[in-house]
PDB file of C-alpha atoms and ligand atoms in Angstrom:
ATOM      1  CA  UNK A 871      13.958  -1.867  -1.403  1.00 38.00           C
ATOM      2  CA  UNK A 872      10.969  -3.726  -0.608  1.00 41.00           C
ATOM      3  CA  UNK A 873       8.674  -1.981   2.688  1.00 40.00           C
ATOM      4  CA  UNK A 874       5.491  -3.456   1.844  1.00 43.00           C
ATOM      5  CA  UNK A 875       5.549  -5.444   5.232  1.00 40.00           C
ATOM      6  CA  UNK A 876       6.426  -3.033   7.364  1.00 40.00           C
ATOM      7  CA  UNK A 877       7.510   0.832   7.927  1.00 42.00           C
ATOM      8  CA  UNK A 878      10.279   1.989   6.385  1.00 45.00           C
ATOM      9  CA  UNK A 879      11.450   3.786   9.477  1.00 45.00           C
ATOM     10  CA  UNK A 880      10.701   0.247  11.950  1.00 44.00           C
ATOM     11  CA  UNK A 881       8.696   1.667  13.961  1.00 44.00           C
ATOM     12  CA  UNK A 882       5.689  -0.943  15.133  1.00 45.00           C
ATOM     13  CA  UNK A 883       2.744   1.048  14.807  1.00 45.00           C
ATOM     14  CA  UNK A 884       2.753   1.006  10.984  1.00 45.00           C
ATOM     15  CA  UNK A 885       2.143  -2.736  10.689  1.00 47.00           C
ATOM     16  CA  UNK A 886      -1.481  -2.102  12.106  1.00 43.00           C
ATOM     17  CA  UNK A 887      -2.150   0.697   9.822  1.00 48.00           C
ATOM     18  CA  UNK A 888      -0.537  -1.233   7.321  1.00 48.00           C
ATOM     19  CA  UNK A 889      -2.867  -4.331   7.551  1.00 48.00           C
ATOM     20  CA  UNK A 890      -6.003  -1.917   7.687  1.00 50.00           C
ATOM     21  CA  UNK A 891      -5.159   0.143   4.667  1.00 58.00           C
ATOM     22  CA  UNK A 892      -4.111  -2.918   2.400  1.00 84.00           C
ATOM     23  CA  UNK A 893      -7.544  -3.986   1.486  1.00 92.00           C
ATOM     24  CA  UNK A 894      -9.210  -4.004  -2.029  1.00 95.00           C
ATOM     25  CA  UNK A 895     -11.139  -0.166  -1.885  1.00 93.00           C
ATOM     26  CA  UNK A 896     -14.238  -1.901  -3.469  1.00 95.00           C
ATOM     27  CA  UNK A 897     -14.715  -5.483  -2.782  1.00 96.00           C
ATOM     28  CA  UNK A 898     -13.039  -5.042   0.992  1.00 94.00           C
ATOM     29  CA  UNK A 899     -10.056  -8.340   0.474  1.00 93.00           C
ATOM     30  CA  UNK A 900      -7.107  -8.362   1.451  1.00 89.00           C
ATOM     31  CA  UNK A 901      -4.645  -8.048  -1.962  1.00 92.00           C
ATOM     32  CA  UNK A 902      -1.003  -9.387  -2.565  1.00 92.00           C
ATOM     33  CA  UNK A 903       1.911  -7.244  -2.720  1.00 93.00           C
ATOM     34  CA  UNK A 904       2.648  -6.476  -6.997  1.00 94.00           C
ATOM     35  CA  UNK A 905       6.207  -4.897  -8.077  1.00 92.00           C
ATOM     36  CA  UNK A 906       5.672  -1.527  -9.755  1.00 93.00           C
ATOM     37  CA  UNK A 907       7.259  -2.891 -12.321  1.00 93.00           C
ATOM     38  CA  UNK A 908       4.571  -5.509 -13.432  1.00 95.00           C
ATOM     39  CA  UNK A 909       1.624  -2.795 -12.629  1.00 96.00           C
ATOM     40  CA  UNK A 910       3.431  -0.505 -15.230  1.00 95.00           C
ATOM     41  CA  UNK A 911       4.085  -3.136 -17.768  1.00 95.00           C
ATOM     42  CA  UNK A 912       0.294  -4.349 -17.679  1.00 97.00           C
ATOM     43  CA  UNK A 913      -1.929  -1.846 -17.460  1.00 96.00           C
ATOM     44  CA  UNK A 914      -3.125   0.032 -20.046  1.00 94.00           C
ATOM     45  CA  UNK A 915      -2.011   3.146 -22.615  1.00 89.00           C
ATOM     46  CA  UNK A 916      -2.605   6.103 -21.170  1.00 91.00           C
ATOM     47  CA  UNK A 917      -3.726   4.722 -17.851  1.00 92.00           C
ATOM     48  CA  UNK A 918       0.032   4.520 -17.231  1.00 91.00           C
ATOM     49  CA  UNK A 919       0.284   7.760 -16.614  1.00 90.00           C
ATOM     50  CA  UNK A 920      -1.350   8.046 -13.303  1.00 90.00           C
ATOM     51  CA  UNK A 921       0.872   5.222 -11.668  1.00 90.00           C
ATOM     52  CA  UNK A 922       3.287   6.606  -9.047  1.00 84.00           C
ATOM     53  CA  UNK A 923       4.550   5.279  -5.804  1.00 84.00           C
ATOM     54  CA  UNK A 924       5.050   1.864  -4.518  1.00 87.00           C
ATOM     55  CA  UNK A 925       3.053  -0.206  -2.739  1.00 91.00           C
ATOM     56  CA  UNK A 926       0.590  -1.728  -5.116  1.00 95.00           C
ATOM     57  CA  UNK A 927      -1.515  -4.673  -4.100  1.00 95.00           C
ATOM     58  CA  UNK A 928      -3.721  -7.023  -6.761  1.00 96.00           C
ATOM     59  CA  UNK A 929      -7.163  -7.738  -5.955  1.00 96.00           C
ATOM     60  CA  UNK A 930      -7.200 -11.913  -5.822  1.00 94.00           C
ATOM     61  CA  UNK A 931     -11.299 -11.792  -5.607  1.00 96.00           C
ATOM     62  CA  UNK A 932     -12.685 -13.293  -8.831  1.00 96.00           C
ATOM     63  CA  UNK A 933     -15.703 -11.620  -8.612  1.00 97.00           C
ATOM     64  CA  UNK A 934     -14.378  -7.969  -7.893  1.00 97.00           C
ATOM     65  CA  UNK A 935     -13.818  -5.253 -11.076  1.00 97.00           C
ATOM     66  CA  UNK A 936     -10.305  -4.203  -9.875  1.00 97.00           C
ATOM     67  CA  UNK A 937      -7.161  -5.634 -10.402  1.00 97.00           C
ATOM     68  CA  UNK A 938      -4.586  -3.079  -9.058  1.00 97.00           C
ATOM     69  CA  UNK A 939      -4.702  -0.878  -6.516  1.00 96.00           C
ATOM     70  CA  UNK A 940      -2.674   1.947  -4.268  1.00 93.00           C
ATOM     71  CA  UNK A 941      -4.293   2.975  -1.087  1.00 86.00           C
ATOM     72  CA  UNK A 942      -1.213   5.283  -0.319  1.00 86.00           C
ATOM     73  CA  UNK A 943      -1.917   7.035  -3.413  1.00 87.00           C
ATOM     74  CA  UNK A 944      -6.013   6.063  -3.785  1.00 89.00           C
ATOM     75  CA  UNK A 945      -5.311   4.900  -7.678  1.00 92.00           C
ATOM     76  CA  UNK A 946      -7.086   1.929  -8.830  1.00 94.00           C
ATOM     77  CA  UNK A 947      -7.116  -0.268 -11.882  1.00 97.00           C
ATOM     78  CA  UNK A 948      -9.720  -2.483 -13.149  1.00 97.00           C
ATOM     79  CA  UNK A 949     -10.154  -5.284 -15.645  1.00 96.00           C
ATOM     80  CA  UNK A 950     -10.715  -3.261 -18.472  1.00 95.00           C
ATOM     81  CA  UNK A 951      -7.691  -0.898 -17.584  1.00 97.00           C
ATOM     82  CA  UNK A 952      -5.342  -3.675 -17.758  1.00 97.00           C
ATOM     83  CA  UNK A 953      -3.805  -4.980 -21.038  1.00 96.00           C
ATOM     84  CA  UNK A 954      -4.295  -8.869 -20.529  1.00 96.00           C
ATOM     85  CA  UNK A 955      -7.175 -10.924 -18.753  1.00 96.00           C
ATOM     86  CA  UNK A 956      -6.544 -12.009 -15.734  1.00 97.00           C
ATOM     87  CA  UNK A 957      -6.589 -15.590 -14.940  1.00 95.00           C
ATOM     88  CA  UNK A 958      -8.418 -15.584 -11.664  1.00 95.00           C
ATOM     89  CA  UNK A 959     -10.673 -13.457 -12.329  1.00 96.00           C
ATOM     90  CA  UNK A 960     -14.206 -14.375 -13.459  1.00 94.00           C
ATOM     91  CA  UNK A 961     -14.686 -14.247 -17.189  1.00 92.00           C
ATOM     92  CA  UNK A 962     -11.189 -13.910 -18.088  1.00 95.00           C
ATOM     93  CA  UNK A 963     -10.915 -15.007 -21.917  1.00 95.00           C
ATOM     94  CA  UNK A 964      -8.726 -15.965 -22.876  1.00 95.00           C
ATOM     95  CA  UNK A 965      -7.285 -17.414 -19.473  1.00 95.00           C
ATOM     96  CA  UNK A 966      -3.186 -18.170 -20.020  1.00 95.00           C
ATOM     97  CA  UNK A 967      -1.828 -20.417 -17.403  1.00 95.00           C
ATOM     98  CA  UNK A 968       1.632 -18.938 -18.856  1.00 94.00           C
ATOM     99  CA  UNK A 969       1.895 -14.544 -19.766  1.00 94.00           C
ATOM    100  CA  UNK A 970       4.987 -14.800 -21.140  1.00 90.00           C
ATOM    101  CA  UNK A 971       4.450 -17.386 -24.196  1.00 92.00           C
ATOM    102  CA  UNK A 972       0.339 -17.130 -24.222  1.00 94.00           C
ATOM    103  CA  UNK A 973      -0.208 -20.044 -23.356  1.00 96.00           C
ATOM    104  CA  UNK A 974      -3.323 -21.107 -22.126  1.00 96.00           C
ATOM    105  CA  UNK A 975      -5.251 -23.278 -19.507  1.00 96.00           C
ATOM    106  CA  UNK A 976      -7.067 -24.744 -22.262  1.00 96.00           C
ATOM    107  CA  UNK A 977      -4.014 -25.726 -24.626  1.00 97.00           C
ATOM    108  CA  UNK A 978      -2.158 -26.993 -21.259  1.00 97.00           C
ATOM    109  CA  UNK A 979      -4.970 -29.080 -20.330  1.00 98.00           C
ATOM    110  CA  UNK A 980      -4.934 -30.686 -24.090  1.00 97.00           C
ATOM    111  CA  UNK A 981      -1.305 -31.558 -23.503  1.00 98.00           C
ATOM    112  CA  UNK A 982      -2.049 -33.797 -20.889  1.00 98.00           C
ATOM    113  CA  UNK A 983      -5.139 -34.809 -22.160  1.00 97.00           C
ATOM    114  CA  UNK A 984      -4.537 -35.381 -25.893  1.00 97.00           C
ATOM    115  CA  UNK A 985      -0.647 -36.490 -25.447  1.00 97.00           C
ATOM    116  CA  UNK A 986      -0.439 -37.756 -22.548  1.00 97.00           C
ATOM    117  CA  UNK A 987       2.030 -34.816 -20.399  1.00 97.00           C
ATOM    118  CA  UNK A 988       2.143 -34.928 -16.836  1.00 96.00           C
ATOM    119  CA  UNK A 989       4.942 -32.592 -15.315  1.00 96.00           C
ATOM    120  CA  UNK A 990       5.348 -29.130 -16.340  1.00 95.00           C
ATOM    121  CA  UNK A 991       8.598 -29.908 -18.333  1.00 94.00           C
ATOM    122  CA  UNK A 992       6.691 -32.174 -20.172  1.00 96.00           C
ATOM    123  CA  UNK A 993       3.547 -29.186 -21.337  1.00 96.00           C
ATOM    124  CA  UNK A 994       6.204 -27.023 -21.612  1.00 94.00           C
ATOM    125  CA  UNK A 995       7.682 -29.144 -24.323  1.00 95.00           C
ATOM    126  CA  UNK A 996       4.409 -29.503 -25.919  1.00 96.00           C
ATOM    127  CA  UNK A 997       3.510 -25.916 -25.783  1.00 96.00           C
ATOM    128  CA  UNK A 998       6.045 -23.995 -25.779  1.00 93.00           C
ATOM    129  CA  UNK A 999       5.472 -22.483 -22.261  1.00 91.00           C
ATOM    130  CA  UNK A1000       7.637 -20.877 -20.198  1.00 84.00           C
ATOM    131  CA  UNK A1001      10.383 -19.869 -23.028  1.00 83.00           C
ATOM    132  CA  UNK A1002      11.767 -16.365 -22.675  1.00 77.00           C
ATOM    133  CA  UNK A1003      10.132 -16.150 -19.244  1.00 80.00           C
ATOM    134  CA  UNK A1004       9.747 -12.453 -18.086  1.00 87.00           C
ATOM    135  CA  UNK A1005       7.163 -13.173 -15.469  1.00 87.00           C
ATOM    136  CA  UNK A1006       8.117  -9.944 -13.839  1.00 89.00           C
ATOM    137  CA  UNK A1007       6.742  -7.853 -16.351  1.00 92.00           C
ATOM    138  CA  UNK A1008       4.189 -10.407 -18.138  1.00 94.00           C
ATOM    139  CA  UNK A1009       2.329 -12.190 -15.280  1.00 95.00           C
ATOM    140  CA  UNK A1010      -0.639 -10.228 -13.548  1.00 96.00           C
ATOM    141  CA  UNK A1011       0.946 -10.969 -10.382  1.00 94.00           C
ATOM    142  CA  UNK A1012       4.806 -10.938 -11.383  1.00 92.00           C
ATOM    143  CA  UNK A1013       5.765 -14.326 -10.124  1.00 88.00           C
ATOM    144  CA  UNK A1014       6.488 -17.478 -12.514  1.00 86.00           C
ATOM    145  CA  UNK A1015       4.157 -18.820 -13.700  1.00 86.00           C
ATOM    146  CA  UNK A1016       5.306 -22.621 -13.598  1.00 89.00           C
ATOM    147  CA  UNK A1017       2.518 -22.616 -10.342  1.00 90.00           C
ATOM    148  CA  UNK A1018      -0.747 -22.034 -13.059  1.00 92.00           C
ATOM    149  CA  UNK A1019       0.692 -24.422 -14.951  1.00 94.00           C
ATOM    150  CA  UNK A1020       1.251 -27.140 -12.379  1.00 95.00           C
ATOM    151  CA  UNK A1021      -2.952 -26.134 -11.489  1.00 95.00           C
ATOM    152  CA  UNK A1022      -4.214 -26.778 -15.329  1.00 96.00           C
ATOM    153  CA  UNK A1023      -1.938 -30.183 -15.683  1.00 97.00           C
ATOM    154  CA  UNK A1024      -3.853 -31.029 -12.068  1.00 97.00           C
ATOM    155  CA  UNK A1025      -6.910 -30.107 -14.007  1.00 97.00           C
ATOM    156  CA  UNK A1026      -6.263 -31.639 -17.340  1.00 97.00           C
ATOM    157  CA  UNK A1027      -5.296 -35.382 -15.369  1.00 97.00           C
ATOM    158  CA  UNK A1028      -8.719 -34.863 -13.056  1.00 96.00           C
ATOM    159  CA  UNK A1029     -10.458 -34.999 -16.568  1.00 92.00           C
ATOM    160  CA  UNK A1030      -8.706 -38.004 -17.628  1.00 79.00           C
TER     161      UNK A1030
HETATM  162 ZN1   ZN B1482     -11.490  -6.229  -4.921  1.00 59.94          ZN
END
């Protein structure tokens, strides 16, 4: 069960202390809701370990160290702890547009530069992305990743 928007017992105070609590503990934004499934598939070795709970949040500030973060428990994670670059984030290298096949921005934006693809069927065809999707576990924010890709072919036929 899912209680990241609200308390689990339904009472309405909890939505206010909700809101308050959810920010980033370093860079102060607000972060979107991350299955404790993707935080433990992503970060690190032995960082692993100190992962409990529920309620993790992802930092979506380019600029700020930390990717994951609990304020119920007060664990973070930053860049370094986490075992694959983040797109969003500044610096990220290299910087997939799809987890699961590593595929990146840069060989999406060839695809539609170099031959010519325009949907995301099309890249996918051309490089291989988004076979044996596991988003869940293989995206930084455990959602498909068919929206990154959809951004880099925007990119790739802006260049054009
Ligand atoms: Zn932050």
């Amino acid at each position: 069960m899912d209680f990241d928007n609200g308390c689990c017992c339904g009472c309405n105070t909890a939505d206010k202390e909700l809101a308050k609590v959810n920010k980033c503990p370093v860079c102060g934004n607000e972060g979107i809701s991350v299955s404790k499934i993707t935080v433990e598939h992503l970060v690190a070795g032995d960082y692993r370990k100190t992962i409990e709970g529920d309620g993790y949040r992802i930092c979506m500030n380019e600029d700020c160290n930390v990717v994951y973060y609990n304020t119920n428990s007060g664990v973070k994670f930053s860049k370094d702890q986490v075992s694959v670059p983040v797109w969003f984030k500044k610096d990220a290298n290299p910087k997939y547009a799809c987890y699961c096949s590593k595929v990146t921005e840069e060989q999406v934006i060839e695809a539609v530069v170099k031959h010519g693809a325009k949907t995301v069927q099309e890249v996918n065809a051309i490089t291989g992305a988004m076979k044996n999707s596991n988003c869940k576990e293989n995206n930084p924010l455990g959602v498909c990743c068919h929206k990154i890709i959809q951004e880099a072919i925007d990119k790739g036929l802006n260049m054009k």
